[in-house]
Coordinates of C-alpha atoms and ligand atoms in Angstrom, one line a residue:
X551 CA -57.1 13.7 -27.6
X552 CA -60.0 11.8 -26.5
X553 CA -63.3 10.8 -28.0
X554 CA -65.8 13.0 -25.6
X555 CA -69.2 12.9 -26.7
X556 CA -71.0 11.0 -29.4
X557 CA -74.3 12.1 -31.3
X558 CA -76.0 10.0 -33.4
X559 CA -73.5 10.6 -36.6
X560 CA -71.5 13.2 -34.9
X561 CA -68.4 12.6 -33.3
X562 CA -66.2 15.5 -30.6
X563 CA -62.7 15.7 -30.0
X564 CA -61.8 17.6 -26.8
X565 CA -58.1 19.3 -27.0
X566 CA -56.3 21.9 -24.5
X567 CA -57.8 24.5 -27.0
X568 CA -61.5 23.6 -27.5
X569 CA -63.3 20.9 -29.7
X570 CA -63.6 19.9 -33.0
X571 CA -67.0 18.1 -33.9
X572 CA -66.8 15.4 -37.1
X573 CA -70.5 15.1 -39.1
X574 CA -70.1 12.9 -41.8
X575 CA -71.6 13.9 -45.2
X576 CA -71.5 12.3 -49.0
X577 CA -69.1 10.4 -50.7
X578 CA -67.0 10.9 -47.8
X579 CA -67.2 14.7 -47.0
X580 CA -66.7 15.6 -43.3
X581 CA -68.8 18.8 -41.5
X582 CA -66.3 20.1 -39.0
X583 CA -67.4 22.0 -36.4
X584 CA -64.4 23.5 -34.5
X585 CA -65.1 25.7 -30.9
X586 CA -62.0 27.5 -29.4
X587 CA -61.9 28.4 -26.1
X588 CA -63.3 29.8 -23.8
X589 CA -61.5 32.7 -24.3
X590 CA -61.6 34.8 -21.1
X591 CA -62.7 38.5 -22.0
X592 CA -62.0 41.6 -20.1
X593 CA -63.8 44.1 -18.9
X594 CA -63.6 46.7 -21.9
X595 CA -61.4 44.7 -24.0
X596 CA -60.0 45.7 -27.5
X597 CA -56.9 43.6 -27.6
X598 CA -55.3 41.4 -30.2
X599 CA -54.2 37.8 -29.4
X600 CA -52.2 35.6 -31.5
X601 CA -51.6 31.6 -30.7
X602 CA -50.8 28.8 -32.3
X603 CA -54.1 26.0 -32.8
X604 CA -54.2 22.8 -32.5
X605 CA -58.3 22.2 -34.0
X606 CA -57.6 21.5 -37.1
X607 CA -58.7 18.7 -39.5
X608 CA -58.5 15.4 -38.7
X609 CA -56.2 14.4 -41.1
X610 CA -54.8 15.2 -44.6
X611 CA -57.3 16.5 -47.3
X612 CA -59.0 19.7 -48.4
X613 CA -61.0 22.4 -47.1
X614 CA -64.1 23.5 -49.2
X615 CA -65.6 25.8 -47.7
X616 CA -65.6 28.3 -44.1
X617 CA -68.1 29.9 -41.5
X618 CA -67.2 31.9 -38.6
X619 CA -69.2 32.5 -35.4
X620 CA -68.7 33.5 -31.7
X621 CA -70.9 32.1 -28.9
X622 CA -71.1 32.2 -25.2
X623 CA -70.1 29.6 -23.1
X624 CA -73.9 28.4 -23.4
X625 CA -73.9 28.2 -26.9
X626 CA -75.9 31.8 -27.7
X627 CA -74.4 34.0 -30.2
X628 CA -73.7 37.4 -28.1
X629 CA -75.4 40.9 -29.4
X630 CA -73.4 42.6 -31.8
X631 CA -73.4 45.9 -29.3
X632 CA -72.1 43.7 -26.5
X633 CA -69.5 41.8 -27.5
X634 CA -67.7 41.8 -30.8
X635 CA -65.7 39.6 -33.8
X636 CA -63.8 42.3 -34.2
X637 CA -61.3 40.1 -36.3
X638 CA -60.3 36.4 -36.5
X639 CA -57.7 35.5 -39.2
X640 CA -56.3 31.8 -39.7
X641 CA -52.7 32.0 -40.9
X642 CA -51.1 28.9 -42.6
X643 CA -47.6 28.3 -42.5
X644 CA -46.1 25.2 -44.3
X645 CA -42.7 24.0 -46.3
X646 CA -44.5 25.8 -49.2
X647 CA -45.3 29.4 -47.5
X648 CA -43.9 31.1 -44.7
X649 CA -47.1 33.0 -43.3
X650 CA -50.2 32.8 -45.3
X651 CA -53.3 34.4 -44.0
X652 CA -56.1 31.8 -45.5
X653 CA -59.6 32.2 -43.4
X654 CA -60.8 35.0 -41.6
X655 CA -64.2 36.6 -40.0
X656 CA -65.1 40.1 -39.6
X657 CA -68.2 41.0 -37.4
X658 CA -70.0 40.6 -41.2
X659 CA -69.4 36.6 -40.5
X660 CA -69.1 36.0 -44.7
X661 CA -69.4 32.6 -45.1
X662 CA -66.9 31.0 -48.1
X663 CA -67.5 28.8 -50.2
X664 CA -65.4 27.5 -53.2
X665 CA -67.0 26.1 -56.2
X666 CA -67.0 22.3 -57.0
X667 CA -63.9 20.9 -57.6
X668 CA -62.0 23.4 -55.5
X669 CA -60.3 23.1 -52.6
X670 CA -57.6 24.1 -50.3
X671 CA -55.2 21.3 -49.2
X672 CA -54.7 20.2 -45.5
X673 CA -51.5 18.6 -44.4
X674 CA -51.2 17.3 -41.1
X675 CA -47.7 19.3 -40.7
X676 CA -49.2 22.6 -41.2
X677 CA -49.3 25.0 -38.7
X678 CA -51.9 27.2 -37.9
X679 CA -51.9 30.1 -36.0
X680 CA -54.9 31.8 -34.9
X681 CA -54.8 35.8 -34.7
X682 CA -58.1 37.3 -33.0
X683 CA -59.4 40.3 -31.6
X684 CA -62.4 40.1 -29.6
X685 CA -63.7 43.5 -28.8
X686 CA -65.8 44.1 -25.2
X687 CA -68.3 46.9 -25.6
X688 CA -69.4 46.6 -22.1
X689 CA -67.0 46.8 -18.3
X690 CA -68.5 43.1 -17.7
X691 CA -65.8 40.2 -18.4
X692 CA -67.2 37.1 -19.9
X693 CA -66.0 33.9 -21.7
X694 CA -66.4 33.2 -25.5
X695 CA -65.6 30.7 -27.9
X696 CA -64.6 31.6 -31.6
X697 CA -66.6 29.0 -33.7
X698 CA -66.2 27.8 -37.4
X699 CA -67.2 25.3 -39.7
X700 CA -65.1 23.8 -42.3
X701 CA -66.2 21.4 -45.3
X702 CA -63.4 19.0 -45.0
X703 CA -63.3 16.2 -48.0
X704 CA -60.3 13.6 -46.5
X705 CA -57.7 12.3 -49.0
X706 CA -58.6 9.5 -51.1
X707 CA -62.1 10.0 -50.2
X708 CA -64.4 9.7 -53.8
X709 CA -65.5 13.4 -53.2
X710 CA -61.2 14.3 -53.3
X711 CA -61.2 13.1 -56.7
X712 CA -60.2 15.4 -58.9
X713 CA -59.9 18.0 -56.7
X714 CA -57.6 21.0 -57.6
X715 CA -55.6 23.2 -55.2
X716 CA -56.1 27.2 -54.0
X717 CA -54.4 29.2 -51.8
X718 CA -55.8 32.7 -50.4
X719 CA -54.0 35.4 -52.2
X720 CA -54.4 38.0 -49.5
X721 CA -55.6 41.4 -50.7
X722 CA -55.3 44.5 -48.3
X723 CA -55.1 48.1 -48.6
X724 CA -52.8 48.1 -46.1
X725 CA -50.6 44.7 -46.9
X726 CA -49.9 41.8 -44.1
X727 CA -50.3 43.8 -40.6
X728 CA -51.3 42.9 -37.3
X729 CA -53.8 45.6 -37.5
X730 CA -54.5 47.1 -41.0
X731 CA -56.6 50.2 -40.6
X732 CA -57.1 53.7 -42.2
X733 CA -59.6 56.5 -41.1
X734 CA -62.3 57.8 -44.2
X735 CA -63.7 61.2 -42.0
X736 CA -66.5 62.8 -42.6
X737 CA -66.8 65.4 -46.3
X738 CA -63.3 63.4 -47.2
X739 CA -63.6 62.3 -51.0
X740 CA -66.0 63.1 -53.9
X741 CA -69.6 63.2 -53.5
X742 CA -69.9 61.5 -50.5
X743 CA -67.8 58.3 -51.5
X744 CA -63.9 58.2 -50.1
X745 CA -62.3 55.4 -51.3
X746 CA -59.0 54.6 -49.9
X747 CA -56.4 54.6 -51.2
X748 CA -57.1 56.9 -54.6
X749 CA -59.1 59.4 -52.7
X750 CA -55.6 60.0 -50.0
X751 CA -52.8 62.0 -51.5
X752 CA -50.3 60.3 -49.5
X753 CA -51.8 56.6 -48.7
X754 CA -48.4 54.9 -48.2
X755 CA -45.9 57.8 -46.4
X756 CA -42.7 55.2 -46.5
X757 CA -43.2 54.7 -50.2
X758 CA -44.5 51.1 -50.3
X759 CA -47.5 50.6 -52.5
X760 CA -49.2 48.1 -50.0
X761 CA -53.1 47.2 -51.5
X762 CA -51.1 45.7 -55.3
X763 CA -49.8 42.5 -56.1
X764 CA -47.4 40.6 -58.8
X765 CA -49.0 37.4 -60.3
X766 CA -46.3 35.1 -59.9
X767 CA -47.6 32.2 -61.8
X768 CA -50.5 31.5 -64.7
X769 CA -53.4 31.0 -62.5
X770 CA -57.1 30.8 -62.5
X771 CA -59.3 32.7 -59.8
X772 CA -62.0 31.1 -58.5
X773 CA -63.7 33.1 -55.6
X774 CA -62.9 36.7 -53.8
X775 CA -65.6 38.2 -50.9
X776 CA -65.1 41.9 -49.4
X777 CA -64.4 43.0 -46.3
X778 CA -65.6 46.3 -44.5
X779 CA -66.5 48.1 -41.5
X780 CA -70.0 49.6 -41.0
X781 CA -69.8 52.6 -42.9
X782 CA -68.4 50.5 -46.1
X783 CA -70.3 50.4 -49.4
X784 CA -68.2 48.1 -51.5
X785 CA -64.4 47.1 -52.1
X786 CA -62.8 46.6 -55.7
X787 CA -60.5 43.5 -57.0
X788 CA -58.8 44.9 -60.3
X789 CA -56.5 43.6 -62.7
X790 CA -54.0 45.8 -65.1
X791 CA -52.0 44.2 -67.7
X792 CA -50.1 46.1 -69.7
X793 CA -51.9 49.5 -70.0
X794 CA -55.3 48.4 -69.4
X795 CA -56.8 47.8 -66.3
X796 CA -59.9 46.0 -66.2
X797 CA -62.7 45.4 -62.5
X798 CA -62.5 42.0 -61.5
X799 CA -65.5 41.7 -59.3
X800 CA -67.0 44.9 -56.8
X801 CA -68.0 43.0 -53.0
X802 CA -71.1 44.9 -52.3
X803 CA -72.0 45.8 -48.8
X804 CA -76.1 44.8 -48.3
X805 CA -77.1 46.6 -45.1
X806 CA -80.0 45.3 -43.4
X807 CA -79.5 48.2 -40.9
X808 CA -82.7 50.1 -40.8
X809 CA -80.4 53.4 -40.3
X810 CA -78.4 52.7 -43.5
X811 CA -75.0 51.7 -44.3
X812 CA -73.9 52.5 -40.2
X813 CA -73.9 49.0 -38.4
X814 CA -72.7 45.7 -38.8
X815 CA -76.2 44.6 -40.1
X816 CA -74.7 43.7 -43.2
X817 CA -73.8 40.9 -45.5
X818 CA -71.2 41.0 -48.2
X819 CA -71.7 39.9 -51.8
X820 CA -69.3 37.6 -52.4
X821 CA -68.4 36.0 -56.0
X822 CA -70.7 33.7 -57.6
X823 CA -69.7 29.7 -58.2
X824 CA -69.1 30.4 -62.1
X825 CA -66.8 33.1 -61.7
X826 CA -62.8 32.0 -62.9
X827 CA -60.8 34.5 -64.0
X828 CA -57.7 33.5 -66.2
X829 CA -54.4 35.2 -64.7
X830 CA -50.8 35.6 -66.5
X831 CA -47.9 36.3 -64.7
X832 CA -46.9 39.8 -64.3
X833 CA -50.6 40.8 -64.3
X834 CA -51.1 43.3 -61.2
X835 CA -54.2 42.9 -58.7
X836 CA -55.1 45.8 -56.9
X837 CA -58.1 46.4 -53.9
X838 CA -59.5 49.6 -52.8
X839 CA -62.6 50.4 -50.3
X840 CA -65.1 52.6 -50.8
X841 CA -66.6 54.1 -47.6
X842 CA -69.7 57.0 -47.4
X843 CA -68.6 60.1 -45.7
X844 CA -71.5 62.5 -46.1
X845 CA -72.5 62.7 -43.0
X846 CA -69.8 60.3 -40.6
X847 CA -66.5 59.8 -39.7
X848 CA -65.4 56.1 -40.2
X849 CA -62.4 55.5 -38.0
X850 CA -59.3 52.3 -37.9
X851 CA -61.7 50.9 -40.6
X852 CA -60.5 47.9 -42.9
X853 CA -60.5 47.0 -46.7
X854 CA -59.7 43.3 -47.2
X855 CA -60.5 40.9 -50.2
X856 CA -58.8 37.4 -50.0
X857 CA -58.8 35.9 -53.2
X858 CA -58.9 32.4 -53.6
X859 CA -56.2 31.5 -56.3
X860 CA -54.9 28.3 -58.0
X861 CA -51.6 26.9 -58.1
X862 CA -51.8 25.8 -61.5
X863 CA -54.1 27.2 -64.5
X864 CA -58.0 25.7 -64.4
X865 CA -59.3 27.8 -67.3
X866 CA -61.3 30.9 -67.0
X867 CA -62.2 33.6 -68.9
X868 CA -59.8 36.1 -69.8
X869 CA -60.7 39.5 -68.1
X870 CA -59.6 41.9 -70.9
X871 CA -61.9 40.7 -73.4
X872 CA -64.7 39.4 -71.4
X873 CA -66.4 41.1 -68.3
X874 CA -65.9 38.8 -65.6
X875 CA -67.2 41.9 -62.6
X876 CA -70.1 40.1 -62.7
X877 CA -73.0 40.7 -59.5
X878 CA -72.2 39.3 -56.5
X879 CA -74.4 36.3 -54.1
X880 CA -74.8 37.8 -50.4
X881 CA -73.4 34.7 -48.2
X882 CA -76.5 35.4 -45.4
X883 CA -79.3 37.4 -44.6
X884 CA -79.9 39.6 -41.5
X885 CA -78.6 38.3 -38.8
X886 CA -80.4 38.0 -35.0
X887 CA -77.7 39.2 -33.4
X888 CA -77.9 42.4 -35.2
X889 CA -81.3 43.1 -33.9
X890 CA -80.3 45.6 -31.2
X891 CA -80.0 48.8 -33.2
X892 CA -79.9 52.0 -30.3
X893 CA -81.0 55.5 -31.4
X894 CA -84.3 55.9 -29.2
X895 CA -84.8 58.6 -27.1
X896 CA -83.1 57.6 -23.5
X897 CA -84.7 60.0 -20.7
X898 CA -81.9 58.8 -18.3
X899 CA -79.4 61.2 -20.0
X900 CA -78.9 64.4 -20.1
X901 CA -78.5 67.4 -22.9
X902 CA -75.5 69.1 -22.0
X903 CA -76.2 71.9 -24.0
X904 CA -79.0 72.9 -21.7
X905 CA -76.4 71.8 -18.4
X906 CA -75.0 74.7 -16.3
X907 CA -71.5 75.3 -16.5
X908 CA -69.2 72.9 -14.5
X909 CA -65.8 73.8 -13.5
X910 CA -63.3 75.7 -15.9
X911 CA -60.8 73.5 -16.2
X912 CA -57.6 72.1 -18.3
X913 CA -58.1 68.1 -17.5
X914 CA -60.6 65.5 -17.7
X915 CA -59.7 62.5 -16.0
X916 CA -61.0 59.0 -17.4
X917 CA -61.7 56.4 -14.9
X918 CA -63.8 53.4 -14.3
X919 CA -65.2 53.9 -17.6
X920 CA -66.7 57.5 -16.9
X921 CA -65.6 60.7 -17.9
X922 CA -64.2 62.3 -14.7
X923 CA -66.4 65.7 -15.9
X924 CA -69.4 65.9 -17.8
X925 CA -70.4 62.5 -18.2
X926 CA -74.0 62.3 -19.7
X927 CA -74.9 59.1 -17.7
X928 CA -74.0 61.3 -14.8
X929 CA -76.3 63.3 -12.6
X930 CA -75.8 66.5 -10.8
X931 CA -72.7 68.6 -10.5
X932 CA -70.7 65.6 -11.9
X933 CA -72.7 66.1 -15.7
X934 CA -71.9 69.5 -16.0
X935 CA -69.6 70.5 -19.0
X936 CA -66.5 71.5 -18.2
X937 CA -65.6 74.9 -19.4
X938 CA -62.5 75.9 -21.3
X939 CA -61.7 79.1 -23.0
X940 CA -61.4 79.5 -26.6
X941 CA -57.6 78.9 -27.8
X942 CA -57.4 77.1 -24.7
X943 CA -57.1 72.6 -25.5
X944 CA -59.0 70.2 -23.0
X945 CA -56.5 67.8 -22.1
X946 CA -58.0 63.9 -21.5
X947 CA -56.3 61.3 -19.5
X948 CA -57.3 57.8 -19.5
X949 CA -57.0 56.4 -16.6
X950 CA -58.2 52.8 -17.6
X951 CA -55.4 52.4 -19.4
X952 CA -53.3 51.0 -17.0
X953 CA -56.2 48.3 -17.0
X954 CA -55.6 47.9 -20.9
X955 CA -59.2 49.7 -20.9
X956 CA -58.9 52.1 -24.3
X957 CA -61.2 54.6 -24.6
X958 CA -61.6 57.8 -27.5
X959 CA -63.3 61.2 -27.4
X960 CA -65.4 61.2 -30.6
X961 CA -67.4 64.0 -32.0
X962 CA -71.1 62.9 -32.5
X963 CA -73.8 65.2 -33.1
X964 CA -75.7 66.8 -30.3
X965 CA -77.3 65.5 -28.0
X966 CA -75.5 62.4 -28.3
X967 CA -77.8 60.8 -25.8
X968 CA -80.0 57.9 -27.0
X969 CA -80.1 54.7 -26.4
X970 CA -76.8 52.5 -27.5
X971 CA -77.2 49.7 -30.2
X972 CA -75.5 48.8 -33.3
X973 CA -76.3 51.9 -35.1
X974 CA -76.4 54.2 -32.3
X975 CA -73.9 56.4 -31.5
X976 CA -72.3 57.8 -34.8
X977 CA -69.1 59.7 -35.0
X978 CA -71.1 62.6 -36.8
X979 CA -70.3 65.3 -34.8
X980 CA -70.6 68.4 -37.1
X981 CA -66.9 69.2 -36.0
X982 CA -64.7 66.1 -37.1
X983 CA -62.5 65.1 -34.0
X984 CA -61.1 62.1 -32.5
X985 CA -58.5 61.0 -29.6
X986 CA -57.6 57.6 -31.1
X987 CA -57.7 54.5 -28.6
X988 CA -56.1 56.0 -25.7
X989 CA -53.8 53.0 -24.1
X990 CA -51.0 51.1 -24.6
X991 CA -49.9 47.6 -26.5
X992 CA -46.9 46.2 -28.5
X993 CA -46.0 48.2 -31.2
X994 CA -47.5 47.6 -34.7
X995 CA -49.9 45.0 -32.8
X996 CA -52.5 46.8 -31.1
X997 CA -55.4 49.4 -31.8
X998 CA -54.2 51.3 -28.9
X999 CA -53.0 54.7 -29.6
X1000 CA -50.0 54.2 -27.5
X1001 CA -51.0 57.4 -25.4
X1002 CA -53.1 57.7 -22.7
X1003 CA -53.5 61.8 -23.3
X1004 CA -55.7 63.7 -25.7
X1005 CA -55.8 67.2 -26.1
X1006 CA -58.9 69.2 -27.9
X1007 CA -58.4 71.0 -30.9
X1008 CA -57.2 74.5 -29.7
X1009 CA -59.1 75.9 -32.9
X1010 CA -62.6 75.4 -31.7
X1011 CA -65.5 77.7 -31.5
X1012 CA -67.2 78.7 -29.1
X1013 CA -70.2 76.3 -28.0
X1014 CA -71.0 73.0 -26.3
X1015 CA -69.4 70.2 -27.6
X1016 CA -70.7 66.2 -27.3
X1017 CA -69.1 63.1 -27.8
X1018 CA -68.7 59.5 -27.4
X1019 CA -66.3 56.1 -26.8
X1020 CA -65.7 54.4 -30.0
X1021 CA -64.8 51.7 -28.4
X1022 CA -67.6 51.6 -24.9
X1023 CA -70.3 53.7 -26.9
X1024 CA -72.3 54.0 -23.8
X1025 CA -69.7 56.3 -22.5
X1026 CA -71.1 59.8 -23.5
X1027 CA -69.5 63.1 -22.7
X1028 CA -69.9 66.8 -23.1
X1029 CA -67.2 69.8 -22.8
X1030 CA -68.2 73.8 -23.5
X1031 CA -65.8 75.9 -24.9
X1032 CA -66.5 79.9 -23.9
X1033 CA -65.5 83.1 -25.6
Ligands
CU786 CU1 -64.2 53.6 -23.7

């Protein structure tokens, strides 16, 4: 490592991996800018990466606070419909913990912050391994860096003194996976609201209860923040003890989002810097997310709340006689890079439903990110529907996949054909169907479906049909069954 640039204040550190950027503050607190990367993007990408990282502090001392980001090579945050955070978790592994996720960033970019006095401790001998997944709405490859900024206060500094010690307690509907998703579809749940997992009769099928944990030691919490996927209204941290079970704190989703609560123009109520929350051992936490189904399907969405936990008791109120589920603080406000919302009316495309018939057929072949029949950004004999006949399944093959391109067939209401943004297409088709990610990837570690076939349901009526690419959503398509 060599000194590379110098600001005024601000020094940079270039490594193999990126930079990390020292701005001194008060009584000896350091602003740490870290970049990683470039990461190289593929065309299409929705892949997971995990590596180990060599940006981190400078030296021993503790980590107050964390703010995610992903720029281009020039420095420019990239659109939110062009190229996405889709995760980014620091995990921490040290003699005291195996494998602790401790940061992470959603597209929702919460920023945390823990109150005064609060920190968690850096050791020069822990590891940390970055896991990301970096999704590519678009076939054009690029380069990106994941950014974040850390509040670092070195040891012995004046602003250390005092200080006293959190770890993440990391709370997930689905546990510890490499990628922890469920689907909330459309009419599921009551009223509108699915939240997973009470509203699934059978949320864990091997038996293990995956969004609960044990307090293993008299503790105080100090901070929790929600995460969600568009679609997401709120997630819930609660304690039981005994036979009462009490709310801890609700993470509010605040859409921005013209449309409503559809986009990632959101910010996340996160806990305010009074809240402490006295913990015994053998009290249970639980977390659940709440997700509105009345008119779309939500698929591989998320329900995460890291809670920030001592190692030792720092006082608190106790949660069965006092109401600690107190409002939340949203970490930001709108964001630019959410600006680009889709849904106007695109006169390049064209309404299947008033389309010809194409071809009766049994296959649609997927290639070069275009529906091999029926395409909507197609013209001519090429956008026609195909025809199948009822009882009679649509088989889709991707062909990308051998690219590690995944694409899905995805209901959304007819036409289907404006313009693509943030908000724009929906998985609101008034018949609920999806392929999944159709592609391949390591087991347990990848979005991908692990198929490259989908068939359509054989139960459909007769009519014309029009769906989208979760994953690409200005891949629009069109298929006609016929009585
Ligand atoms: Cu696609």
């Amino acid at each position: 490592m060599a000194p590379a640039a110098a600001h005024a204040r601000s020094t940079t550190v270039r490594t193999p991996q990126g930079t990390i950027t020292t701005t001194p503050g008060k009584n000896g607190l350091r602003h740490l800018t870290f970049r990683f990367g470039p990461v190289r993007i593929k065309p299409g990408q929705n892949t997971i990466a995990i590596t180990n990282s060599s940006l981190k502090p400078p030296g021993p001392g503790w980590i107050t606070s964390f703010a995610p980001n992903l720029t281009y090579v020039n420095g420019k945050v990239p659109r939110v419909d062009v190229i996405h955070l889709h995760h980014a978790v620091w995990i921490v592994s040290n003699a005291n913990q195996l494998v602790q996720p401790t940061w992470a960033a959603g597209e929702e970019k919460t920023i945390f912050r823990m109150p005064k006095g609060f920190g968690w401790r850096y050791r020069s001998s822990d590891r940390w391994l970055l896991n990301h997944m970096i999704h590519n709405l678009t076939p054009a490859p690029t380069r990106v860096y994941i950014t974040w900024k850390m509040d670092f206060i070195p040891l012995g500094a004046k602003a250390a003194k005092g200080m006293r010690e959190v770890r993440t307690q990391w709370m997930d509907v689905e546990g510890i996976k490499a990628y922890p998703v469920f689907d909330a579809l459309r009419g599921s749940g009551h009223n509108g609201l699915y939240t997973f997992p009470d509203d699934n009769p059978n949320p864990y099928p091997d038996g293990i209860v995956r969004n609960r944990w044990v307090v293993d030691h008299d503790a105080t919490l100090v901070g929790t923040a929600g995460h969600l996927h568009p679609g997401g209204l709120y997630t819930d941290l609660k304690l039981t003890r005994g036979d009462k079970t009490v709310e801890l704190f609700r993470s509010r989703a605040h859409y921005y989002e013209p449309a409503g609560a559809v986009s990632w123009d959101v910010s996340m109520t996160a806990t305010p810097k009074t809240w402490r929350v006295a913990v015994k051992k053998g009290d249970v936490l639980t977390v659940s997310g709440t997700y509105d189904t009345r008119t779309t399907s939500w698929y591989e969405v998320m329900a995460i709340m890291p809670v920030a936990i001592t190692l030792a008791p720092a006082g608190g109120a106790d949660p069965l006689t006092t109401n600690v589920a107190v409002k939340g603080v949203l970490t930001h406000g709108h964001l630019p890079e959410n600006d680009h919302h889709g849904g106007a009316p695109d006169p390049n495309r064209v309404r299947a439903a008033q389309l010809p018939d194409g071809p009766t057929t049994s296959t649609v072949d997927i290639d070069q990110f275009v529906y091999g029949q029926g395409d909507l950004s197609t013209t001519g004999a090429a956008a026609r529907p195909p025809v199948v006949g009822v009882g009679q399944p649509l088989t889709f093959v991707n062909d990308d996949a051998r690219r590690d391109i995944f694409h899905t067939i995805t209901a959304c209401r007819s036409p289907c054909t404006a313009t693509t943004g943030i908000a724009f297409p929906l998985a609101n088709g008034p018949t609920v169907f999806d392929s999944g990610e159709l592609g391949f990837g390591p087991a347990g570690f990848t979005a991908a479906a692990n198929r490259k076939t989908w068939q359509t349901p054989a139960d459909l009526a007769p009519g014309t049909y029009t769906y989208f690419c979760r994953i690409h959503p200005f891949m629009r398509g069109a298929f006609r069954v016929k009585g």
